């Protein structure tokens, strides 16, 4: 973790308790130092706190005019890295409930924090309600913020680590670091079961191909993020893992029956929902056996029927980006939003600052006026958001909504403030406990455990003294020397093709370790034929779905993520046995 925390702040007086402050932390063996009295208050006041949040959310929602309530259902993107007058005009005119930031909006840490703070000030000034400020920060290849946060690998690395405890830590640290920058809405974790190796959009974003593993890793991550006092979002319901089409560009079609979905795609969502999932993102996919007409985002059978009624989900439902071609190429934007809300969606997500905001706002207002949408449905959607805004605040401050109430209950406000202080004290203590165990780099523990061999078990490269290591990065060079490979046998690699000739040269007898990139497929596959009886092992910091050839003597180790720390992990792990990945891969040809 990047923030240095003085552990002295958490050494309490005699009698302090080391018992888990909540079920999730105890389940994953994280033991924060919290005073025994605070532990009891957290437990005893949880019920009254929840009741107070729901009561106040209902009161605030009832106080809002329709145009503000409709605005809350729309979340928007923005241009640039500052809170400009143009986004202020959008907030003032349309009252959006949230803003999503992408890499193009992200500057240095101080700039991001100021942007988010300015956006919150604008929203509070013009609507009286804070924003849910969201970001896709899944780890691995989906990272928007890179400064001031831990560079975690993605969900597939977590899945291959097989360690829900590390997933809990990852969810907590990710959400906590983002919260410090002003983000209170996290679009993670991915709970898709990647059971189609041709999937172009999910692949390494998924924990794996086994529903039980995805369930355990995804739920642990979610609970960690919740304990960090953020709003995590499980996605992409009801499952995007069995597609070979990217919904950004076209409408994927899945023909599985509901019974089949209950066997593979739905168990991770069910487990997370049963554990208290606060938000679900719905995918733009046509599930022909459930609704042969509407993409899942716009389907009452899937959102209201399957998600809410059959799985019992009571939290926030948000669409995937409405501009994605799976929806945008088939419906006018306003009509799509109406269909989504009628299906049971609470938030329509726009990723740009465009005229789509006006179109959706005007069309939803008209739909309520024409009785296409019952205003009670709007109220329910807004109330769910207000509940989370009261619970999670603006990212760095509590919001009690008193300015929107004619007369606020002072005792209720006191309860909200005091319980918020307890929650923050617990989160800070959890942060300290994790830092004491993992230091600044919990990502390293994940990457080390995540290393797997593609297609078959790897027996190990053998004695370092007899190895040749061909490196491209300083990380592999340093690790090779650190484990005892002779300096004369640690050699720079410019192109895998240069090894074809060396394969026949006596000077290079011995086993080889070769640092790979995803562009080395053809050269590696040729090398696999030329390697002879020596063991050649490639170190691949990326996707396991590429057609690297594996033989009895040519192996590839993988970390399922592009993070450079994974190279160090693979170099160290290559000396010993490494089990084969459980991820479903394409059949090897030749």
Coordinates of C-alpha atoms in Angstrom, one line a residue:
X1 CA 0.0 0.0 0.0
X2 CA 1.3 3.4 -1.0
X3 CA 0.2 5.4 2.0
X4 CA 2.6 5.1 4.9
X5 CA 0.6 4.5 8.1
X6 CA 2.2 4.9 11.4
X7 CA 1.4 1.7 13.3
X8 CA 1.8 3.6 16.5
X9 CA -1.5 5.3 15.9
X10 CA -3.2 1.9 16.4
X11 CA -1.5 0.6 19.5
X12 CA -4.3 1.1 21.9
X13 CA -4.3 1.0 25.7
X14 CA -4.4 -2.2 27.7
X15 CA -7.5 -4.2 27.0
X16 CA -7.6 -3.5 23.3
X17 CA -9.2 -6.4 21.4
X18 CA -7.6 -8.2 18.4
X19 CA -10.8 -10.0 17.5
X20 CA -12.2 -9.5 14.0
X21 CA -14.3 -6.4 13.9
X22 CA -16.7 -7.9 11.5
X23 CA -17.4 -11.3 10.0
X24 CA -15.6 -10.7 6.7
X25 CA -12.3 -9.6 8.3
X26 CA -12.4 -12.6 10.7
X27 CA -13.3 -15.0 7.8
X28 CA -10.1 -14.0 6.0
X29 CA -8.0 -13.9 9.1
X30 CA -7.3 -10.2 9.1
X31 CA -7.1 -9.0 12.7
X32 CA -7.3 -5.2 13.2
X33 CA -6.5 -3.8 16.6
X34 CA -9.7 -2.2 17.8
X35 CA -10.8 -1.4 21.3
X36 CA -13.2 -3.9 22.7
X37 CA -15.8 -1.2 23.4
X38 CA -15.8 -0.2 19.7
X39 CA -16.2 -3.8 18.6
X40 CA -19.3 -4.0 20.7
X41 CA -20.7 -0.7 19.5
X42 CA -20.1 -1.7 15.9
X43 CA -22.2 -4.9 16.5
X44 CA -24.9 -3.4 18.7
X45 CA -25.6 -0.3 16.6
X46 CA -25.5 -2.0 13.2
X47 CA -29.2 -2.5 13.1
X48 CA -30.2 1.0 14.2
X49 CA -27.7 2.5 11.8
X50 CA -29.1 0.6 8.9
X51 CA -32.7 1.6 9.8
X52 CA -31.6 5.2 10.1
X53 CA -30.0 5.1 6.7
X54 CA -33.1 3.7 5.1
X55 CA -35.5 6.1 6.8
X56 CA -33.4 9.1 5.8
X57 CA -33.0 7.9 2.2
X58 CA -36.7 7.6 1.9
X59 CA -37.2 11.1 3.4
X60 CA -34.7 12.7 1.1
X61 CA -36.1 11.0 -2.0
X62 CA -39.6 12.2 -1.1
X63 CA -38.3 15.7 -0.9
X64 CA -36.9 15.8 -4.4
X65 CA -38.7 17.2 -7.5
X66 CA -39.1 14.8 -10.4
X67 CA -36.5 16.4 -12.5
X68 CA -33.8 15.8 -9.8
X69 CA -34.9 12.3 -9.3
X70 CA -34.7 11.5 -13.0
X71 CA -31.3 13.1 -13.1
X72 CA -30.1 10.8 -10.3
X73 CA -30.8 7.8 -12.6
X74 CA -28.2 9.2 -15.2
X75 CA -24.5 8.8 -14.6
X76 CA -22.2 10.7 -17.0
X77 CA -18.7 11.0 -18.3
X78 CA -16.8 14.3 -18.7
X79 CA -14.1 15.9 -20.8
X80 CA -10.6 16.6 -19.5
X81 CA -8.9 16.5 -16.2
X82 CA -10.6 19.5 -14.5
X83 CA -14.1 20.3 -13.4
X84 CA -14.9 22.7 -16.2
X85 CA -17.8 25.0 -16.6
X86 CA -19.3 22.6 -19.2
X87 CA -19.6 19.7 -16.7
X88 CA -20.9 22.2 -14.1
X89 CA -23.6 23.2 -16.6
X90 CA -24.6 19.5 -17.0
X91 CA -24.8 19.1 -13.2
X92 CA -26.8 22.2 -12.8
X93 CA -29.2 21.4 -15.7
X94 CA -29.6 17.6 -15.4
X95 CA -28.7 16.7 -11.8
X96 CA -26.8 13.5 -12.6
X97 CA -26.4 11.0 -9.8
X98 CA -22.9 10.2 -10.7
X99 CA -19.8 10.7 -12.8
X100 CA -17.4 8.1 -14.3
X101 CA -13.8 8.8 -14.9
X102 CA -11.5 7.2 -17.5
X103 CA -7.8 7.3 -18.1
X104 CA -8.2 10.5 -20.2
X105 CA -9.6 12.2 -17.0
X106 CA -6.7 11.1 -14.8
X107 CA -3.7 13.3 -14.0
X108 CA -1.4 13.2 -11.0
X109 CA -2.8 12.1 -7.7
X110 CA -3.3 15.7 -6.4
X111 CA -5.1 16.6 -9.7
X112 CA -7.4 13.6 -9.4
X113 CA -8.3 14.4 -5.8
X114 CA -9.0 18.0 -6.7
X115 CA -11.1 17.0 -9.7
X116 CA -13.3 14.7 -7.6
X117 CA -13.6 17.3 -4.8
X118 CA -14.6 20.0 -7.2
X119 CA -17.2 17.7 -8.8
X120 CA -18.7 17.0 -5.4
X121 CA -18.8 20.7 -4.5
X122 CA -20.6 21.4 -7.8
X123 CA -23.1 18.7 -7.2
X124 CA -23.8 19.7 -3.6
X125 CA -24.1 23.3 -4.6
X126 CA -26.6 22.7 -7.5
X127 CA -28.5 19.6 -6.4
X128 CA -27.8 19.2 -2.6
X129 CA -26.8 15.6 -3.3
X130 CA -23.3 14.2 -3.6
X131 CA -22.1 12.2 -6.6
X132 CA -21.2 8.6 -6.9
X133 CA -17.9 8.9 -8.6
X134 CA -17.0 5.7 -10.3
X135 CA -14.0 4.1 -12.0
X136 CA -13.0 0.8 -13.7
X137 CA -10.0 -0.3 -11.6
X138 CA -10.0 -4.0 -11.9
X139 CA -6.3 -4.5 -11.9
X140 CA -4.3 -6.3 -14.6
X141 CA -5.0 -4.8 -18.0
X142 CA -7.9 -2.7 -16.8
X143 CA -6.4 0.2 -14.8
X144 CA -7.3 3.9 -15.0
X145 CA -5.4 5.2 -12.0
X146 CA -1.7 4.4 -11.8
X147 CA -0.2 7.0 -9.5
X148 CA -0.7 6.7 -5.7
X149 CA -2.2 3.2 -5.9
X150 CA -1.0 -0.4 -5.8
X151 CA -0.4 -1.9 -9.2
X152 CA -2.5 -5.1 -8.7
X153 CA -2.8 -7.9 -11.2
X154 CA -6.3 -8.7 -12.4
X155 CA -8.9 -11.2 -11.3
X156 CA -7.4 -14.2 -13.2
X157 CA -4.2 -13.8 -11.3
X158 CA -6.2 -13.7 -8.1
X159 CA -8.1 -16.8 -9.2
X160 CA -5.0 -18.8 -10.0
X161 CA -3.5 -17.8 -6.7
X162 CA -6.4 -19.8 -5.2
X163 CA -6.4 -17.6 -2.2
X164 CA -9.6 -15.7 -1.2
X165 CA -7.7 -14.0 1.6
X166 CA -5.5 -12.2 -1.0
X167 CA -8.6 -11.3 -2.9
X168 CA -10.1 -9.7 0.2
X169 CA -6.9 -7.7 0.7
X170 CA -6.9 -6.7 -2.9
X171 CA -10.5 -5.5 -2.8
X172 CA -9.8 -3.6 0.4
X173 CA -6.6 -1.9 -0.6
X174 CA -7.9 -1.0 -4.1
X175 CA -11.1 0.6 -2.7
X176 CA -9.3 2.3 0.2
X177 CA -6.6 3.9 -2.1
X178 CA -9.3 5.0 -4.5
X179 CA -11.4 6.4 -1.7
X180 CA -8.4 8.6 -0.7
X181 CA -8.6 10.1 -4.2
X182 CA -12.3 10.8 -3.9
X183 CA -13.8 7.7 -5.6
X184 CA -16.7 6.1 -3.9
X185 CA -18.0 3.7 -6.6
X186 CA -15.8 0.9 -7.8
X187 CA -16.7 -1.0 -11.0
X188 CA -15.2 -4.3 -9.8
X189 CA -15.0 -7.2 -9.2
X190 CA -15.7 -9.2 -12.4
X191 CA -17.7 -12.3 -11.6
X192 CA -17.9 -13.7 -15.2
X193 CA -16.9 -17.3 -15.5
X194 CA -14.5 -17.4 -18.5
X195 CA -15.7 -20.7 -20.0
X196 CA -15.0 -19.6 -23.6
X197 CA -11.3 -19.3 -24.4
X198 CA -12.3 -17.3 -27.5
X199 CA -13.8 -14.5 -25.4
X200 CA -12.3 -11.2 -26.7
X201 CA -13.4 -8.9 -23.9
X202 CA -13.4 -10.8 -20.5
X203 CA -10.6 -13.4 -20.6
X204 CA -8.0 -12.4 -18.0
X205 CA -10.5 -10.1 -16.3
X206 CA -12.3 -13.1 -15.0
X207 CA -11.0 -15.1 -12.0
X208 CA -11.2 -18.3 -14.1
X209 CA -13.2 -21.1 -15.6
X210 CA -14.5 -22.8 -12.4
X211 CA -17.7 -21.3 -11.0
X212 CA -16.8 -22.2 -7.4
X213 CA -13.4 -20.5 -7.7
X214 CA -14.9 -17.4 -9.3
X215 CA -17.5 -17.3 -6.5
X216 CA -14.9 -17.5 -3.7
X217 CA -12.5 -15.0 -5.2
X218 CA -15.1 -12.5 -6.4
X219 CA -17.0 -12.5 -3.1
X220 CA -13.9 -12.0 -1.1
X221 CA -12.8 -9.1 -3.2
X222 CA -16.2 -7.5 -2.9
X223 CA -16.3 -7.8 0.9
X224 CA -12.8 -6.3 1.1
X225 CA -14.0 -3.3 -0.9
X226 CA -17.1 -2.9 1.3
X227 CA -14.9 -3.0 4.4
X228 CA -12.9 -0.2 2.9
X229 CA -16.1 1.9 2.9
X230 CA -16.6 1.9 -0.9
X231 CA -19.4 0.7 -3.1
X232 CA -18.2 -2.3 -5.2
X233 CA -20.1 -3.5 -8.3
X234 CA -20.3 -7.1 -9.3
X235 CA -20.3 -7.6 -13.0
X236 CA -21.4 -8.4 -15.8
X237 CA -24.7 -10.0 -14.9
X238 CA -25.9 -12.6 -15.8
X239 CA -22.5 -13.6 -17.2
X240 CA -20.3 -12.4 -20.1
X241 CA -17.8 -15.3 -20.0
X242 CA -19.3 -17.5 -22.7
X243 CA -19.2 -15.1 -25.6
X244 CA -17.0 -14.7 -28.6
X245 CA -18.3 -11.2 -29.3
X246 CA -17.3 -7.9 -27.6
X247 CA -20.5 -6.0 -26.7
X248 CA -18.6 -2.7 -27.2
X249 CA -18.9 -3.4 -30.9
X250 CA -21.8 -5.9 -31.4
X251 CA -24.6 -7.7 -29.6
X252 CA -23.4 -11.0 -28.2
X253 CA -25.9 -13.9 -28.2
X254 CA -25.9 -16.7 -25.6
X255 CA -28.2 -19.6 -26.1
X256 CA -27.9 -21.3 -22.8
X257 CA -31.0 -22.2 -20.8
X258 CA -31.7 -20.8 -17.4
X259 CA -30.9 -24.2 -15.9
X260 CA -27.5 -24.1 -17.6
X261 CA -26.9 -20.6 -16.4
X262 CA -27.6 -21.8 -12.8
X263 CA -24.9 -24.4 -13.2
X264 CA -22.1 -22.0 -14.4
X265 CA -22.7 -18.3 -14.9
X266 CA -25.0 -17.5 -11.9
X267 CA -23.4 -19.2 -8.9
X268 CA -20.8 -16.4 -8.4
X269 CA -23.5 -13.7 -8.5
X270 CA -25.7 -15.7 -6.2
X271 CA -22.9 -16.1 -3.6
X272 CA -22.0 -12.4 -3.8
X273 CA -25.7 -11.4 -3.5
X274 CA -26.2 -13.7 -0.5
X275 CA -23.1 -12.0 1.1
X276 CA -24.7 -8.5 0.7
X277 CA -23.6 -7.3 -2.7
X278 CA -24.6 -3.6 -2.9
X279 CA -24.5 -3.1 -6.7
X280 CA -24.7 -5.2 -9.9
X281 CA -23.7 -4.1 -13.5
X282 CA -25.8 -5.8 -16.2
X283 CA -24.3 -6.8 -19.5
X284 CA -25.6 -6.0 -23.0
X285 CA -26.1 -9.6 -24.1
X286 CA -29.1 -11.4 -25.8
X287 CA -29.9 -14.5 -23.8
X288 CA -32.3 -16.1 -26.3
X289 CA -33.7 -18.7 -23.9
X290 CA -34.6 -16.0 -21.3
X291 CA -35.7 -13.1 -23.5
X292 CA -35.4 -13.6 -27.3
X293 CA -36.1 -9.9 -28.0
X294 CA -34.3 -7.7 -25.5
X295 CA -30.6 -7.4 -24.5
X296 CA -30.2 -8.3 -20.8
X297 CA -29.8 -4.7 -19.8
X298 CA -33.3 -3.9 -21.2
X299 CA -35.0 -7.1 -20.2
X300 CA -37.6 -7.3 -17.5
X301 CA -37.3 -11.0 -17.5
X302 CA -33.6 -10.8 -16.6
X303 CA -33.3 -7.7 -14.4
X304 CA -36.6 -7.8 -12.5
X305 CA -37.4 -11.5 -12.9
X306 CA -34.0 -13.3 -12.6
X307 CA -31.9 -10.8 -10.7
X308 CA -34.4 -9.3 -8.3
X309 CA -37.1 -11.9 -7.8
X310 CA -35.3 -15.2 -8.3
X311 CA -31.8 -14.3 -6.9
X312 CA -33.2 -11.8 -4.3
X313 CA -31.0 -8.9 -5.1
X314 CA -32.1 -5.6 -3.4
X315 CA -29.3 -3.2 -4.2
X316 CA -28.4 -0.9 -7.1
X317 CA -28.6 -2.2 -10.7
X318 CA -26.5 -0.2 -13.2
X319 CA -26.2 -0.7 -17.0
X320 CA -23.0 -1.2 -18.8
X321 CA -22.2 1.8 -20.9
X322 CA -25.3 2.8 -22.9
X323 CA -23.1 4.0 -25.8
X324 CA -21.8 0.4 -26.5
X325 CA -22.9 -0.7 -29.9
X326 CA -24.8 -3.7 -28.5
X327 CA -27.5 -1.2 -27.5
X328 CA -26.7 2.0 -29.2
X329 CA -27.0 0.5 -32.7
X330 CA -30.4 -0.9 -32.0
X331 CA -32.3 1.8 -30.0
X332 CA -32.5 5.6 -29.8
X333 CA -30.7 6.6 -26.6
X334 CA -33.8 7.9 -24.9
X335 CA -35.8 4.8 -25.8
X336 CA -33.1 2.5 -24.5
X337 CA -33.1 4.3 -21.2
X338 CA -36.9 4.0 -20.8
X339 CA -36.6 0.2 -21.6
X340 CA -33.8 -0.1 -19.0
X341 CA -35.8 1.6 -16.2
X342 CA -38.9 -0.4 -17.0
X343 CA -36.8 -3.5 -16.8
X344 CA -35.7 -2.6 -13.3
X345 CA -32.5 -0.7 -13.8
X346 CA -31.6 2.1 -11.3
X347 CA -28.7 3.8 -13.1
X348 CA -28.2 4.3 -16.9
X349 CA -24.5 4.8 -17.4
X350 CA -23.1 7.2 -20.0
X351 CA -19.4 7.3 -20.5
X352 CA -19.2 10.7 -22.3
X353 CA -20.4 14.2 -21.8
X354 CA -22.7 14.4 -24.8
X355 CA -26.2 15.2 -25.9
X356 CA -27.3 11.7 -24.8
X357 CA -27.6 13.2 -21.3
X358 CA -30.4 15.5 -22.5
X359 CA -32.0 12.8 -24.6
X360 CA -32.3 10.4 -21.7
X361 CA -33.4 13.1 -19.2
X362 CA -36.1 14.4 -21.5
X363 CA -37.3 11.0 -22.5
X364 CA -37.5 9.7 -18.9
X365 CA -39.4 12.8 -17.8
X366 CA -41.9 12.2 -20.7
X367 CA -42.2 8.6 -19.8
X368 CA -43.3 9.4 -16.2
X369 CA -45.7 12.1 -17.5
X370 CA -47.2 9.6 -20.0
X371 CA -47.5 6.9 -17.3
X372 CA -45.1 4.6 -19.2
X373 CA -43.0 4.5 -16.1
X374 CA -44.6 4.7 -12.6
X375 CA -43.0 7.5 -10.5
X376 CA -42.8 5.0 -7.7
X377 CA -40.2 3.0 -9.8
X378 CA -38.2 6.2 -10.1
X379 CA -38.4 6.8 -6.4
X380 CA -37.2 3.2 -5.6
X381 CA -34.2 3.6 -7.9
X382 CA -33.3 7.0 -6.4
X383 CA -33.8 5.8 -2.9
X384 CA -31.3 3.0 -3.4
X385 CA -28.7 5.5 -4.6
X386 CA -29.4 7.9 -1.7
X387 CA -28.9 5.1 0.8
X388 CA -25.4 4.4 -0.6
X389 CA -24.5 8.0 -0.7
X390 CA -25.5 8.4 3.0
X391 CA -23.5 5.3 3.8
X392 CA -20.3 6.0 1.8
X393 CA -20.3 9.8 1.7
X394 CA -18.3 11.8 -0.8
X395 CA -15.2 9.6 -0.6
X396 CA -13.6 11.7 2.1
X397 CA -16.5 13.2 4.1
X398 CA -19.8 12.1 5.6
X399 CA -23.0 13.3 4.0
X400 CA -26.2 13.3 6.1
X401 CA -28.6 15.0 3.8
X402 CA -29.8 17.4 6.4
X403 CA -30.0 20.3 3.9
X404 CA -32.8 18.5 2.0
X405 CA -35.0 17.8 5.1
X406 CA -37.4 20.3 6.6
X407 CA -36.5 19.1 10.0
X408 CA -33.8 16.5 10.6
X409 CA -33.9 14.2 13.5
X410 CA -30.9 15.3 15.6
X411 CA -30.6 11.9 17.4
X412 CA -30.6 10.2 14.1
X413 CA -27.9 12.5 12.7
X414 CA -25.8 11.9 15.8
X415 CA -26.2 8.1 15.3
X416 CA -25.1 8.4 11.6
X417 CA -22.1 10.5 12.5
X418 CA -20.9 8.4 15.5
X419 CA -21.3 5.1 13.6
X420 CA -19.5 6.6 10.6
X421 CA -16.6 7.4 12.9
X422 CA -16.6 3.7 14.1
X423 CA -16.6 2.4 10.6
X424 CA -13.7 4.7 9.7
X425 CA -11.8 3.7 12.8
X426 CA -12.2 0.0 11.8
X427 CA -11.2 0.7 8.2
X428 CA -8.0 2.5 9.4
X429 CA -7.2 -0.4 11.7
X430 CA -7.7 -2.9 8.9
X431 CA -5.4 -0.9 6.7
X432 CA -2.8 -0.9 9.4
X433 CA -3.1 -4.7 9.9
X434 CA -2.7 -5.3 6.2
X435 CA 0.3 -3.0 5.9
X436 CA 2.0 -4.7 8.9
X437 CA 1.7 -8.1 7.1
X438 CA 2.2 -7.1 3.5
X439 CA 4.1 -3.9 3.6
X440 CA 3.8 -1.6 0.5
X441 CA 3.4 -4.4 -2.0
X442 CA 0.6 -6.9 -1.4
X443 CA 0.6 -7.4 -5.2
X444 CA 3.9 -9.3 -5.0
X445 CA 2.3 -12.1 -2.8
X446 CA -0.5 -12.5 -5.4
X447 CA 1.8 -12.6 -8.4
X448 CA 4.1 -15.2 -6.7
X449 CA 1.2 -17.5 -5.9
X450 CA -0.5 -16.9 -9.3
X451 CA 2.3 -18.3 -11.5
X452 CA 1.0 -21.3 -13.4
X453 CA 2.2 -23.5 -16.3
X454 CA 0.2 -23.5 -19.5
X455 CA -1.4 -26.9 -20.4
X456 CA 0.7 -29.2 -18.3
X457 CA 2.6 -29.3 -15.0
X458 CA 6.1 -27.9 -15.1
X459 CA 8.8 -30.0 -13.3
X460 CA 11.2 -27.1 -12.7
X461 CA 14.2 -25.8 -14.6
X462 CA 16.8 -27.4 -12.4
X463 CA 20.0 -26.2 -10.8
X464 CA 20.6 -22.4 -11.3
X465 CA 24.3 -23.2 -12.0
X466 CA 23.3 -25.0 -15.2
X467 CA 20.7 -22.6 -16.5
X468 CA 20.9 -20.0 -19.2
X469 CA 18.6 -17.0 -18.8
X470 CA 17.7 -14.9 -21.8
X471 CA 16.3 -11.6 -20.5
X472 CA 14.7 -8.5 -21.8
X473 CA 13.9 -6.7 -18.6
X474 CA 16.1 -5.7 -15.6
X475 CA 13.6 -7.6 -13.4
X476 CA 14.4 -11.0 -14.9
X477 CA 18.2 -10.2 -15.0
X478 CA 18.2 -9.2 -11.3
X479 CA 16.2 -12.2 -10.2
X480 CA 18.3 -14.6 -12.2
X481 CA 21.4 -13.3 -10.6
X482 CA 19.8 -13.3 -7.1
X483 CA 18.9 -17.0 -7.4
X484 CA 22.4 -18.0 -8.3
X485 CA 22.5 -18.2 -12.1
X486 CA 26.1 -17.5 -13.1
X487 CA 26.5 -13.9 -14.6
X488 CA 28.1 -15.4 -17.8
X489 CA 24.8 -17.4 -18.3
X490 CA 22.5 -14.4 -17.9
X491 CA 22.3 -13.0 -21.4
X492 CA 20.3 -10.2 -23.1
X493 CA 17.6 -11.2 -25.6
X494 CA 16.7 -9.0 -28.5
X495 CA 14.7 -11.5 -30.5
X496 CA 13.7 -15.1 -29.8
X497 CA 14.9 -16.0 -33.3
X498 CA 18.5 -15.5 -32.2
X499 CA 18.1 -18.6 -30.0
X500 CA 17.4 -20.8 -33.0
X501 CA 21.1 -20.9 -33.8
X502 CA 22.2 -21.2 -30.2
X503 CA 20.1 -24.3 -29.8
X504 CA 22.7 -26.3 -31.7
X505 CA 25.8 -24.7 -30.1
X506 CA 27.7 -26.6 -27.4
X507 CA 28.3 -23.4 -25.4
X508 CA 24.6 -23.2 -24.6
X509 CA 24.0 -26.7 -23.4
X510 CA 21.7 -26.7 -20.4
X511 CA 18.2 -25.7 -19.7
X512 CA 16.9 -22.3 -20.8
X513 CA 14.7 -19.6 -19.4
X514 CA 13.4 -17.2 -22.0
X515 CA 11.6 -13.9 -21.3
X516 CA 8.6 -13.7 -23.7
X517 CA 6.2 -11.1 -24.9
X518 CA 2.8 -11.7 -26.5
X519 CA 4.4 -11.0 -29.9
X520 CA 6.8 -14.0 -29.7
X521 CA 4.3 -16.7 -30.7
X522 CA 5.8 -17.7 -34.1
X523 CA 9.4 -17.5 -32.9
X524 CA 8.7 -19.4 -29.8
X525 CA 6.8 -22.1 -31.6
X526 CA 9.7 -22.6 -34.0
X527 CA 12.1 -22.7 -31.0
X528 CA 10.0 -25.4 -29.4
X529 CA 10.8 -27.7 -32.3
X530 CA 14.6 -26.9 -32.2
X531 CA 15.1 -27.1 -28.4
X532 CA 16.1 -30.8 -28.5
X533 CA 16.0 -32.6 -25.1
X534 CA 16.8 -29.5 -23.0
X535 CA 14.0 -27.9 -21.0
X536 CA 13.1 -24.5 -22.4
X537 CA 10.7 -22.4 -20.3
X538 CA 9.2 -19.1 -21.4
X539 CA 8.1 -16.4 -18.9
X540 CA 4.9 -14.8 -20.2
X541 CA 3.5 -11.8 -18.3
X542 CA 0.1 -11.7 -20.1
X543 CA -2.7 -13.7 -21.6
X544 CA -2.8 -17.5 -21.4
X545 CA -5.1 -17.7 -24.4
X546 CA -2.4 -17.1 -27.1
X547 CA -1.3 -20.1 -29.1
X548 CA 2.2 -20.7 -27.6
X549 CA 3.2 -24.3 -28.3
X550 CA 3.8 -26.5 -25.3
X551 CA 5.7 -29.8 -25.5
X552 CA 7.4 -32.3 -23.2
X553 CA 10.4 -30.0 -23.2
X554 CA 9.0 -26.5 -24.0
X555 CA 6.9 -25.0 -21.3
X556 CA 5.4 -21.5 -20.7
X557 CA 4.8 -20.0 -17.3
X558 CA 2.2 -17.3 -17.0
X559 CA 1.0 -14.6 -14.5
X560 CA -2.2 -13.7 -16.4
X561 CA -1.4 -10.0 -16.0
X562 CA 1.0 -7.4 -17.6
X563 CA 2.5 -6.2 -14.3
X564 CA 6.3 -6.3 -14.5
X565 CA 6.5 -7.6 -10.9
X566 CA 5.2 -10.9 -12.4
X567 CA 8.5 -11.4 -14.2
X568 CA 10.3 -11.5 -10.9
X569 CA 7.8 -14.0 -9.6
X570 CA 8.0 -16.3 -12.6
X571 CA 11.9 -16.2 -12.6
X572 CA 11.8 -17.4 -8.9
X573 CA 9.1 -19.9 -9.4
X574 CA 10.7 -21.5 -12.5
X575 CA 13.4 -23.2 -10.4
X576 CA 10.8 -25.5 -8.9
X577 CA 7.7 -27.4 -9.9
X578 CA 4.7 -25.3 -11.1
X579 CA 1.2 -26.7 -11.5
X580 CA -0.8 -26.4 -14.7
X581 CA -3.4 -23.7 -14.8
X582 CA -7.0 -24.6 -14.3
X583 CA -8.1 -22.0 -16.8
X584 CA -9.9 -23.4 -19.9
X585 CA -7.6 -22.9 -22.9
X586 CA -8.0 -23.5 -26.6
X587 CA -7.0 -26.9 -27.9
X588 CA -3.4 -26.9 -29.1
X589 CA -2.9 -27.6 -32.8
X590 CA 0.3 -29.3 -33.9

